[in-house]
Amino acid sequence: MAVNNNAKKISVVPFGPQHPVLPEPIHLDLVLKDEKVVYALPSIGFVHRGLEKLVEKRDYEQFVLIAERTCGICSFGHGMGYVEAIEKIMNLDIPPRAKFLRTMWAELARMHNHLMWLGLQADAFGFESLFMECWRLREKVLDMLELTTGGRVIFSVNKVGGLRKDVTPEMLEQILKTLDGLEKECRVVTDTFLGDPDVLSRMKGVGVLTPGRAEELGCCGPFLRASGVKRDCRQLGYEAYGELKFEPIVSYDGDCYARCLVRIEELYQSMDLVRQCIAKMPGGDIAVKVTGNPNGEYMVRIEQPRGEALYYVKANGTRYLTRYRNRTPTYANIPGLIETIKGAELADVAMMILTIDPCISCTER
Amino acid sequence: MKISKSPWILHYDGSSCNGCDIEVLASTTPRYDLERFGIINTGDPKHADVFLITGGVNYQNRDVVQQLYSQMPDPKVVVAVGICACDGGVFKDCYNIIGGVDKVIPVDVYVPGCAARPESIIDGVVKALAILDKKRERMAQGLVPDEKVWTNTIVRPGSQEKQED
């Protein structure tokens, strides 16, 4: 019997929620025509805890700790976004030292996130030793965070009105010393990402998203900037960003390689921003006294390592807030991800999911 | 202590904030290096001996967790990593959180902390290995691996599910 080799077979492959490359559960139904993905249907909800509703049970000062535990990787940014919204409602004037320290920690958190992502990406395309190397370097960033805040992934240094903890000049000196060593070691690793032919063959031209589509789908963060759109919320100048010099990093190819490039450049940019923060670090208090309860509403936009995050707070004059809403970058990036997966080969899907740096616990809260 | 075999671990995020998951991964990487004991993080439940699970488990995740547990071959041990996995932690009062892994599957070792540090995760895994050896011995004698009988009693509030006896 003659075999028709041109027949295309349609099949549906479930991806996740438990999958070796995913540290977190997300489920995708991939509709395949032979090896090519023609459609991807995401389903989420495996990490939904309903923490926004907890504002009814925890008062606005306690809720900082809950807001921070939205996600264990972007934890510093979530705490900062929430307290900033409350501070704006209460018209609190935060001391400049607290602003600079917050900025410094936010940038250190970005460094540890990007190194973590580079490692996971290496793991996704099967470069195990590169994964280990990235995570070894990430430990040095965690050391700096642990030295100054006391925590490795959850820091709990923010409070309404400022900070809970101050740093000493010796700590800042130690950070500068570690950064110099770290930068040299990072160059070796990132040169591999950007120059190794095996790595390039997996990432160049894979999962292209055009600038127009990226804008239309509402993508954000490094995913958007890798498609050539110059948008970085840090330019709004919240906390101390207004006093620091930096330019958003943009790449124009829109493929997996471009996303990798943007994150690598941001890693070095963050090192530079930390140095700038330390050079300009003002003295003085780290917190102001908070009296009364918030009344009103406010929305804050900040640039998390994964993209733009929104924090909306509505208060009613009591200790308990009416509403807390948080829109996180991964949520905005999922439509863009679905677009890039279409037309890809099944073997590339795991790596492409990683290129948006998905954070499921942020997305579902 | 003596480690008699090279047990493989299966890691799953049971509705945690991600902090503990990242520490579980960090404990396999060069600084802490769980792999020096021959312990490898595998993605396949049928290859795994130790189930590292984080988070307070929500209703959608419950079935996944139970399914992964039932797919693991005997003898197996479960390590609940982080305070959320132990009893729900800060999310205990959330409407969607069941409150601890032991409400869903039997747990052998509890590792507290928010987030649990890699040192304590490794300590938990090493303690779990002793329990694994004990279970293996029981199986060699023709007994069931677990000493205690575990029953699942969680029913989603307002659902039509019947409690099984």
Coordinates of C-alpha atoms in Angstrom, one line a residue:
Chain A
M1 CA 0.0 0.0 0.0
A2 CA 1.3 3.4 -0.9
V3 CA 2.0 5.7 2.1
N4 CA 1.0 9.3 1.7
N5 CA 4.0 11.2 3.1
N6 CA 2.3 14.5 2.6
A7 CA -0.5 13.9 5.1
K8 CA -0.2 16.2 8.1
K9 CA -1.3 14.7 11.3
I10 CA -3.0 17.0 13.9
S11 CA -2.4 16.1 17.5
V12 CA -2.7 17.9 20.9
V13 CA 0.1 17.6 23.3
P14 CA -0.3 18.7 26.9
F15 CA 2.6 20.7 28.3
G16 CA 2.9 21.0 32.1
P17 CA 1.8 21.7 34.8
Q18 CA 4.8 19.6 36.0
H19 CA 7.6 19.9 33.5
P20 CA 11.4 19.5 34.0
V21 CA 12.2 23.0 32.7
L22 CA 9.5 24.8 34.6
P23 CA 10.2 25.6 38.2
E24 CA 6.5 26.6 38.4
P25 CA 3.3 25.0 37.1
I26 CA 1.7 26.4 33.9
H27 CA -0.3 24.3 31.5
L28 CA -0.4 24.7 27.8
D29 CA -2.4 22.6 25.3
L30 CA -0.2 22.6 22.1
V31 CA -2.0 21.8 18.9
L32 CA 0.6 20.3 16.5
K33 CA 0.6 19.7 12.8
D34 CA 3.4 17.1 12.7
E35 CA 6.1 18.9 14.7
K36 CA 4.9 22.5 14.2
V37 CA 2.8 24.2 16.7
V38 CA -0.3 25.7 15.1
Y39 CA -2.1 26.8 18.2
A40 CA -1.3 27.0 22.0
L41 CA -4.0 27.3 24.6
P42 CA -2.7 28.3 28.1
S43 CA -4.5 27.5 31.3
I44 CA -3.4 28.9 34.6
G45 CA -4.6 28.8 38.2
F46 CA -2.2 26.3 39.8
V47 CA -0.7 28.9 42.0
H48 CA -3.7 31.1 42.7
R49 CA -3.9 31.8 46.4
G50 CA -6.1 34.8 46.4
L51 CA -3.8 37.0 48.4
E52 CA -5.4 40.3 47.2
K53 CA -8.4 39.4 49.3
L54 CA -6.2 39.2 52.4
V55 CA -6.3 43.0 52.7
E56 CA -9.5 42.4 54.5
K57 CA -7.8 40.4 57.2
R58 CA -4.4 42.1 57.5
D59 CA -4.0 45.8 58.2
Y60 CA -2.2 48.1 55.8
E61 CA 1.1 47.8 57.7
Q62 CA 1.1 44.0 58.0
F63 CA 0.1 43.7 54.3
V64 CA 3.6 44.7 53.2
L65 CA 4.8 41.3 54.1
I66 CA 1.9 39.6 52.1
A67 CA 2.5 41.9 49.1
E68 CA 6.1 40.9 49.2
R69 CA 5.3 37.2 49.1
T70 CA 3.4 37.6 45.9
C71 CA 6.6 36.1 44.4
G72 CA 9.8 34.9 45.8
I73 CA 11.9 36.3 43.0
C74 CA 10.4 39.8 42.4
S75 CA 9.8 40.0 46.1
F76 CA 11.6 43.3 46.7
G77 CA 9.8 45.1 43.9
H78 CA 6.4 44.0 45.1
G79 CA 7.0 45.2 48.6
M80 CA 8.3 48.5 47.2
G81 CA 5.4 49.0 44.8
Y82 CA 2.9 48.5 47.5
V83 CA 4.5 50.7 50.1
E84 CA 5.0 53.4 47.5
A85 CA 1.2 53.4 46.7
I86 CA 0.4 53.7 50.4
E87 CA 3.0 56.5 51.0
K88 CA 1.5 58.4 48.0
I89 CA -2.0 58.2 49.5
M90 CA -0.8 59.3 52.9
N91 CA 1.4 62.1 51.5
L92 CA 4.5 60.8 53.3
D93 CA 7.8 62.3 52.3
I94 CA 10.4 59.5 52.3
P95 CA 14.0 60.4 53.4
P96 CA 16.4 60.3 50.4
R97 CA 18.6 57.7 52.0
A98 CA 15.6 55.3 52.0
K99 CA 14.9 56.0 48.4
F100 CA 18.5 55.3 47.3
L101 CA 18.7 52.1 49.4
R102 CA 15.4 50.9 47.8
T103 CA 16.8 51.6 44.4
M104 CA 20.0 49.8 45.2
W105 CA 18.1 46.7 46.4
A106 CA 15.8 46.8 43.5
E107 CA 18.8 46.7 41.1
L108 CA 20.4 43.9 43.1
A109 CA 17.2 42.0 42.8
R110 CA 17.2 42.6 39.1
M111 CA 20.7 41.2 38.9
H112 CA 19.8 38.0 40.7
N113 CA 16.7 37.6 38.6
H114 CA 18.6 38.0 35.3
L115 CA 21.4 35.6 36.4
M116 CA 18.7 33.1 37.4
W117 CA 17.0 33.5 34.1
L118 CA 20.3 33.0 32.2
G119 CA 20.8 29.8 34.1
L120 CA 17.3 28.5 33.4
Q121 CA 17.6 29.4 29.8
A122 CA 20.9 27.4 29.5
D123 CA 19.2 24.5 31.2
A124 CA 16.3 24.7 28.7
F125 CA 18.6 24.3 25.7
G126 CA 20.5 21.6 27.5
F127 CA 23.7 23.4 28.5
E128 CA 23.9 22.1 32.1
S129 CA 27.3 23.4 33.1
L130 CA 26.4 26.9 32.0
F131 CA 23.3 26.7 34.2
M132 CA 25.4 25.7 37.1
E133 CA 27.9 28.6 36.4
C134 CA 25.1 31.2 36.3
W135 CA 23.6 30.0 39.5
R136 CA 27.1 30.0 41.1
L137 CA 27.4 33.7 40.2
R138 CA 23.9 34.4 41.4
E139 CA 24.9 33.2 44.9
K140 CA 27.3 36.2 45.0
V141 CA 24.4 38.6 44.4
L142 CA 22.4 36.8 47.1
D143 CA 25.4 37.2 49.4
M144 CA 25.2 41.0 48.9
L145 CA 21.5 41.0 49.5
E146 CA 21.9 38.8 52.6
L147 CA 24.6 41.0 53.9
T148 CA 22.5 44.2 53.7
T149 CA 18.9 42.9 54.3
G150 CA 19.4 39.6 56.1
G151 CA 17.3 37.5 53.7
R152 CA 18.2 35.5 50.6
V153 CA 14.9 35.7 48.6
I154 CA 12.4 37.4 50.9
F155 CA 13.9 40.5 52.4
S156 CA 11.1 42.3 54.4
V157 CA 13.1 45.5 54.6
N158 CA 10.3 47.8 53.3
K159 CA 7.7 49.3 55.6
V160 CA 5.2 52.1 55.1
G161 CA 7.2 55.3 55.6
G162 CA 10.7 54.0 54.8
L163 CA 12.9 51.0 55.7
R164 CA 13.3 48.7 58.6
K165 CA 17.0 48.3 58.3
D166 CA 19.9 50.6 57.6
V167 CA 23.2 49.6 56.0
T168 CA 26.7 50.5 57.2
P169 CA 29.5 52.0 55.1
E170 CA 31.4 48.8 55.4
M171 CA 28.6 46.9 53.8
L172 CA 28.5 49.3 50.8
E173 CA 32.3 48.9 50.4
Q174 CA 31.9 45.1 50.5
I175 CA 29.2 45.4 47.7
L176 CA 31.5 47.5 45.5
K177 CA 34.3 45.0 46.0
T178 CA 32.0 42.0 45.2
L179 CA 30.7 43.8 42.1
D180 CA 34.1 44.2 40.6
G181 CA 34.9 40.5 40.9
L182 CA 31.4 39.5 39.8
E183 CA 31.5 41.7 36.6
K184 CA 34.7 39.9 35.4
E185 CA 33.2 36.5 36.0
C186 CA 30.0 37.4 34.4
R187 CA 31.8 38.5 31.2
V188 CA 33.0 34.9 30.7
V189 CA 29.5 33.5 31.1
T190 CA 27.7 36.1 29.0
D191 CA 30.3 35.8 26.2
T192 CA 29.3 32.2 26.0
F193 CA 25.7 33.1 25.6
L194 CA 26.4 35.7 23.0
G195 CA 29.2 34.0 21.0
D196 CA 29.0 30.2 21.4
P197 CA 27.9 28.7 18.0
D198 CA 25.8 26.0 19.8
V199 CA 23.9 28.5 21.8
L200 CA 23.4 30.8 18.8
S201 CA 22.0 28.0 16.7
R202 CA 19.3 27.4 19.3
M203 CA 18.4 31.1 19.8
K204 CA 19.0 33.1 16.6
G205 CA 15.8 33.7 14.6
V206 CA 13.7 31.5 16.9
G207 CA 10.4 32.9 18.1
V208 CA 10.4 36.3 16.4
L209 CA 8.0 38.9 17.6
T210 CA 7.7 42.1 15.6
P211 CA 7.6 45.5 17.3
G212 CA 4.1 46.2 16.1
R213 CA 2.7 43.0 17.4
A214 CA 4.6 43.3 20.7
E215 CA 2.9 46.7 21.2
E216 CA -0.5 45.5 20.1
L217 CA -0.4 42.5 22.5
G218 CA 0.6 44.8 25.4
C219 CA 3.9 43.1 26.1
C220 CA 6.3 44.7 28.6
G221 CA 9.8 44.4 30.1
P222 CA 12.8 42.9 28.4
F223 CA 10.4 40.9 26.1
L224 CA 9.1 44.2 24.7
R225 CA 12.5 45.9 24.6
A226 CA 13.9 43.0 22.7
S227 CA 11.4 43.7 20.0
G228 CA 12.7 47.2 19.5
V229 CA 10.3 49.2 21.7
K230 CA 12.1 51.6 24.0
R231 CA 9.9 51.5 27.1
D232 CA 11.3 51.3 30.6
C233 CA 9.2 52.4 33.6
R234 CA 12.4 53.3 35.5
Q235 CA 12.5 56.4 33.3
L236 CA 9.4 57.7 35.2
G237 CA 12.0 58.5 37.9
Y238 CA 10.3 56.8 40.9
E239 CA 12.4 56.4 44.1
A240 CA 15.9 57.5 43.2
Y241 CA 15.9 56.6 39.5
G242 CA 15.3 60.2 38.6
E243 CA 18.8 61.1 39.9
L244 CA 20.6 58.2 38.1
K245 CA 22.0 58.1 34.6
F246 CA 20.8 55.2 32.4
E247 CA 19.2 54.5 29.1
P248 CA 16.7 51.7 28.4
I249 CA 18.4 48.8 26.6
V250 CA 16.8 47.9 23.3
S251 CA 17.4 45.2 20.7
Y252 CA 15.7 45.1 17.3
D253 CA 15.7 41.4 16.2
G254 CA 12.8 40.3 18.4
D255 CA 14.1 36.7 18.6
C256 CA 15.2 34.6 21.6
Y257 CA 18.8 35.8 21.1
A258 CA 17.6 39.4 21.3
R259 CA 15.8 38.7 24.6
C260 CA 18.9 37.1 25.9
L261 CA 21.0 40.1 24.8
V262 CA 18.7 42.6 26.5
R263 CA 18.8 40.8 29.8
I264 CA 22.6 40.4 29.7
E265 CA 23.0 44.2 29.0
E266 CA 20.6 44.9 31.8
L267 CA 22.7 42.8 34.1
Y268 CA 25.7 45.1 33.5
Q269 CA 23.4 48.2 33.6
S270 CA 22.2 47.1 37.0
M271 CA 25.7 46.8 38.3
D272 CA 26.4 50.3 37.1
L273 CA 23.2 51.6 38.8
V274 CA 24.2 50.0 42.1
R275 CA 27.6 51.7 41.8
Q276 CA 25.9 55.0 41.1
C277 CA 23.5 54.6 44.0
I278 CA 26.4 53.8 46.4
A279 CA 28.4 56.8 45.0
K280 CA 25.5 59.2 45.6
M281 CA 24.2 57.6 48.8
P282 CA 22.9 60.4 51.1
G283 CA 23.0 60.2 54.9
G284 CA 20.2 60.8 57.4
D285 CA 17.2 58.9 58.5
I286 CA 15.7 55.8 56.8
A287 CA 12.1 56.2 57.9
V288 CA 9.5 58.8 58.8
K289 CA 6.9 58.4 61.5
V290 CA 3.5 57.2 60.2
T291 CA 0.3 58.4 61.9
G292 CA -3.3 57.8 61.0
N293 CA -4.8 55.6 58.3
P294 CA -4.7 56.0 54.5
N295 CA -7.8 57.3 52.8
G296 CA -8.0 57.5 49.0
E297 CA -6.6 55.6 46.0
Y298 CA -3.4 55.5 44.0
M299 CA -1.8 53.5 41.2
V300 CA 1.9 52.9 41.0
R301 CA 3.9 51.7 38.0
I302 CA 7.3 50.2 38.6
E303 CA 9.7 48.3 36.4
Q304 CA 10.2 44.8 37.8
P305 CA 13.0 42.6 36.5
R306 CA 10.4 40.9 34.2
G307 CA 8.6 44.1 33.1
E308 CA 6.1 46.7 34.1
A309 CA 4.0 46.0 37.2
L310 CA 1.0 48.0 38.4
Y311 CA 0.0 48.4 42.0
Y312 CA -3.4 49.8 42.7
V313 CA -4.5 50.5 46.3
K314 CA -7.8 51.8 47.5
A315 CA -8.1 52.8 51.2
N316 CA -11.1 53.9 53.2
G317 CA -9.7 55.6 56.2
T318 CA -9.6 52.5 58.4
R319 CA -6.6 50.2 59.1
Y320 CA -7.9 47.7 56.5
L321 CA -7.8 48.5 52.8
T322 CA -10.7 48.2 50.4
R323 CA -8.8 46.8 47.5
Y324 CA -5.3 45.9 46.5
R325 CA -4.7 45.1 42.8
N326 CA -1.5 44.0 41.3
R327 CA -1.0 43.4 37.6
T328 CA 2.3 41.7 37.0
P329 CA 4.5 41.5 33.9
T330 CA 4.1 37.8 33.1
Y331 CA 0.3 38.3 32.8
A332 CA 0.9 40.9 30.1
N333 CA 3.4 38.8 28.3
I334 CA 1.4 35.6 27.9
P335 CA -0.4 36.8 24.8
G336 CA 2.9 37.6 23.2
L337 CA 4.2 34.2 24.2
I338 CA 1.3 32.5 22.5
E339 CA 2.0 34.5 19.4
T340 CA 5.7 33.5 19.3
I341 CA 4.9 29.8 20.0
K342 CA 2.7 29.5 16.9
G343 CA 4.8 28.1 14.1
A344 CA 7.6 26.9 16.4
E345 CA 8.8 23.3 16.7
L346 CA 7.7 21.3 19.7
A347 CA 11.3 20.9 20.9
D348 CA 11.7 24.7 21.0
V349 CA 8.6 25.4 23.0
A350 CA 10.1 24.9 26.5
M351 CA 12.9 27.4 25.7
M352 CA 10.5 29.9 24.2
I353 CA 8.3 29.8 27.3
L354 CA 11.4 30.6 29.3
T355 CA 12.3 33.6 27.1
I356 CA 9.5 35.7 28.5
D357 CA 10.9 34.8 32.0
P358 CA 7.5 33.5 33.2
C359 CA 6.7 34.1 36.8
I360 CA 3.5 32.1 37.5
S361 CA 3.1 32.9 41.1
C362 CA 3.2 36.6 40.2
T363 CA 0.7 36.1 37.5
E364 CA -1.8 34.2 39.6
R365 CA -1.2 35.6 43.0
Chain B
M1 CA 25.2 9.2 58.4
K2 CA 25.5 6.6 55.6
I3 CA 23.6 7.1 52.4
S4 CA 22.9 3.7 51.0
K5 CA 21.5 4.6 47.6
S6 CA 21.5 7.6 45.2
P7 CA 17.9 8.8 45.5
W8 CA 16.5 11.1 42.9
I9 CA 14.2 14.0 43.8
L10 CA 11.1 15.3 42.1
H11 CA 10.3 18.9 42.7
Y12 CA 6.9 20.4 42.3
D13 CA 5.5 23.9 43.1
G14 CA 2.2 23.3 45.0
S15 CA 1.0 26.9 44.9
S16 CA 3.9 28.5 46.6
C17 CA 5.3 32.0 46.1
N18 CA 8.3 30.7 44.3
G19 CA 10.8 31.6 47.0
C20 CA 11.2 28.1 48.3
D21 CA 11.3 26.7 44.7
I22 CA 14.2 28.8 43.8
E23 CA 15.9 27.7 47.0
V24 CA 15.3 24.0 46.1
L25 CA 17.0 24.6 42.8
A26 CA 19.7 26.6 44.5
S27 CA 20.5 23.7 46.8
T28 CA 21.4 21.6 43.7
T29 CA 23.8 24.2 42.3
P30 CA 27.5 24.5 43.0
R31 CA 27.5 26.4 46.4
Y32 CA 25.3 23.8 48.2
D33 CA 25.6 21.0 45.8
L34 CA 23.0 18.4 46.7
E35 CA 24.2 16.5 43.7
R36 CA 27.4 15.5 45.5
F37 CA 25.3 12.9 47.4
G38 CA 24.3 11.5 44.1
I39 CA 20.9 13.2 44.4
I40 CA 19.6 14.4 41.1
N41 CA 16.6 16.6 40.4
T42 CA 14.5 14.6 37.9
G43 CA 11.4 15.7 36.0
D44 CA 9.8 12.3 35.9
P45 CA 7.8 11.1 38.9
K46 CA 8.4 7.5 38.0
H47 CA 12.2 8.0 38.5
A48 CA 11.9 9.7 41.8
D49 CA 12.3 8.6 45.4
V50 CA 12.0 11.9 47.2
F51 CA 9.1 14.3 46.5
L52 CA 10.1 17.9 47.4
I53 CA 6.9 20.0 47.5
T54 CA 6.5 23.7 48.3
G55 CA 3.5 25.8 49.0
G56 CA 0.1 25.4 50.7
V57 CA -1.6 23.6 47.7
N58 CA -4.8 25.1 46.2
Y59 CA -7.8 23.3 44.9
Q60 CA -6.7 23.2 41.3
N61 CA -3.3 21.9 42.2
R62 CA -4.5 19.2 44.6
D63 CA -5.2 16.7 41.9
V64 CA -1.8 17.3 40.3
V65 CA 0.0 16.8 43.6
Q66 CA -1.9 13.6 44.3
Q67 CA -1.4 12.3 40.8
L68 CA 2.4 12.9 41.0
Y69 CA 2.5 11.2 44.4
S70 CA 0.7 8.2 43.2
Q71 CA 2.9 7.9 40.2
M72 CA 6.1 7.6 42.3
P73 CA 7.2 4.1 43.0
D74 CA 7.4 2.7 46.5
P75 CA 9.3 3.3 48.8
K76 CA 8.9 7.1 48.6
V77 CA 9.2 10.0 51.0
V78 CA 7.6 13.4 50.9
V79 CA 9.5 16.5 52.1
A80 CA 7.3 19.6 52.7
V81 CA 9.6 22.6 52.0
G82 CA 8.8 26.0 53.6
I83 CA 6.2 27.1 56.1
C84 CA 3.4 27.2 53.5
A85 CA 3.9 23.5 52.7
C86 CA 3.9 22.8 56.5
D87 CA 0.7 24.5 57.4
G88 CA -0.2 27.3 54.9
G89 CA 2.1 30.0 56.3
V90 CA 1.1 33.6 55.6
F91 CA -1.5 32.4 53.1
K92 CA -3.3 30.2 55.6
D93 CA -6.3 32.6 55.5
C94 CA -6.5 32.8 51.7
Y95 CA -9.8 31.4 50.3
N96 CA -8.0 29.2 47.8
I97 CA -5.4 27.6 50.0
I98 CA -6.0 24.1 51.5
G99 CA -3.3 24.8 54.1
G100 CA -0.4 22.4 54.0
V101 CA 0.7 19.5 51.9
D102 CA -0.3 17.0 54.6
K103 CA -3.9 17.7 53.9
V104 CA -3.4 16.3 50.5
I105 CA -0.7 13.6 50.6
P106 CA 1.2 12.0 53.6
V107 CA 4.3 14.0 54.6
D108 CA 7.4 12.5 56.2
V109 CA 9.7 15.6 56.8
Y110 CA 8.7 19.2 57.4
V111 CA 11.2 21.9 56.6
P112 CA 10.0 25.3 58.0
G113 CA 11.2 28.7 56.9
C114 CA 10.1 31.6 54.7
A115 CA 11.8 31.0 52.5
A116 CA 13.4 27.7 53.6
R117 CA 17.2 28.1 53.3
P118 CA 19.1 25.6 51.2
E119 CA 21.0 24.4 54.3
S120 CA 17.7 23.4 55.9
I121 CA 16.3 21.9 52.7
I122 CA 19.4 19.7 52.4
D123 CA 19.1 18.7 56.1
G124 CA 15.4 17.8 55.4
V125 CA 16.4 15.7 52.4
V126 CA 19.1 13.9 54.4
K127 CA 16.6 13.2 57.2
A128 CA 14.2 11.9 54.5
L129 CA 16.8 9.4 53.3
A130 CA 16.9 7.7 56.7
I131 CA 13.1 7.3 56.5
L132 CA 13.4 6.0 53.0
D133 CA 15.8 3.3 54.2
K134 CA 13.3 2.4 56.9
K135 CA 10.5 2.1 54.4
R136 CA 12.7 -0.1 52.2
E137 CA 13.4 -2.4 55.1
R138 CA 9.7 -2.7 55.8
M139 CA 9.0 -3.6 52.2
A140 CA 11.7 -6.3 52.3
Q141 CA 9.9 -7.8 55.2
G142 CA 6.7 -7.9 53.1
L143 CA 5.0 -5.0 55.0
V144 CA 3.4 -1.9 53.6
P145 CA 6.0 0.9 53.5
D146 CA 4.1 3.3 55.8
E147 CA 3.6 2.6 59.4
K148 CA 0.6 4.8 59.8
V149 CA -2.5 4.7 57.7
W150 CA -3.2 8.1 56.1
T151 CA -6.6 9.3 55.1
N152 CA -7.6 12.2 53.0
T153 CA -10.4 14.3 54.5
I154 CA -10.3 17.5 52.6
V155 CA -13.5 18.6 50.8
R156 CA -13.8 21.9 49.0
P157 CA -16.2 24.2 50.8
G158 CA -19.6 24.2 49.1
S159 CA -18.7 21.3 46.7
Q160 CA -20.7 18.2 46.0
E161 CA -17.8 15.9 46.6
K162 CA -18.5 13.1 49.1
Q163 CA -16.0 12.3 51.8
E164 CA -14.5 8.8 51.3
D165 CA -14.4 6.5 54.3

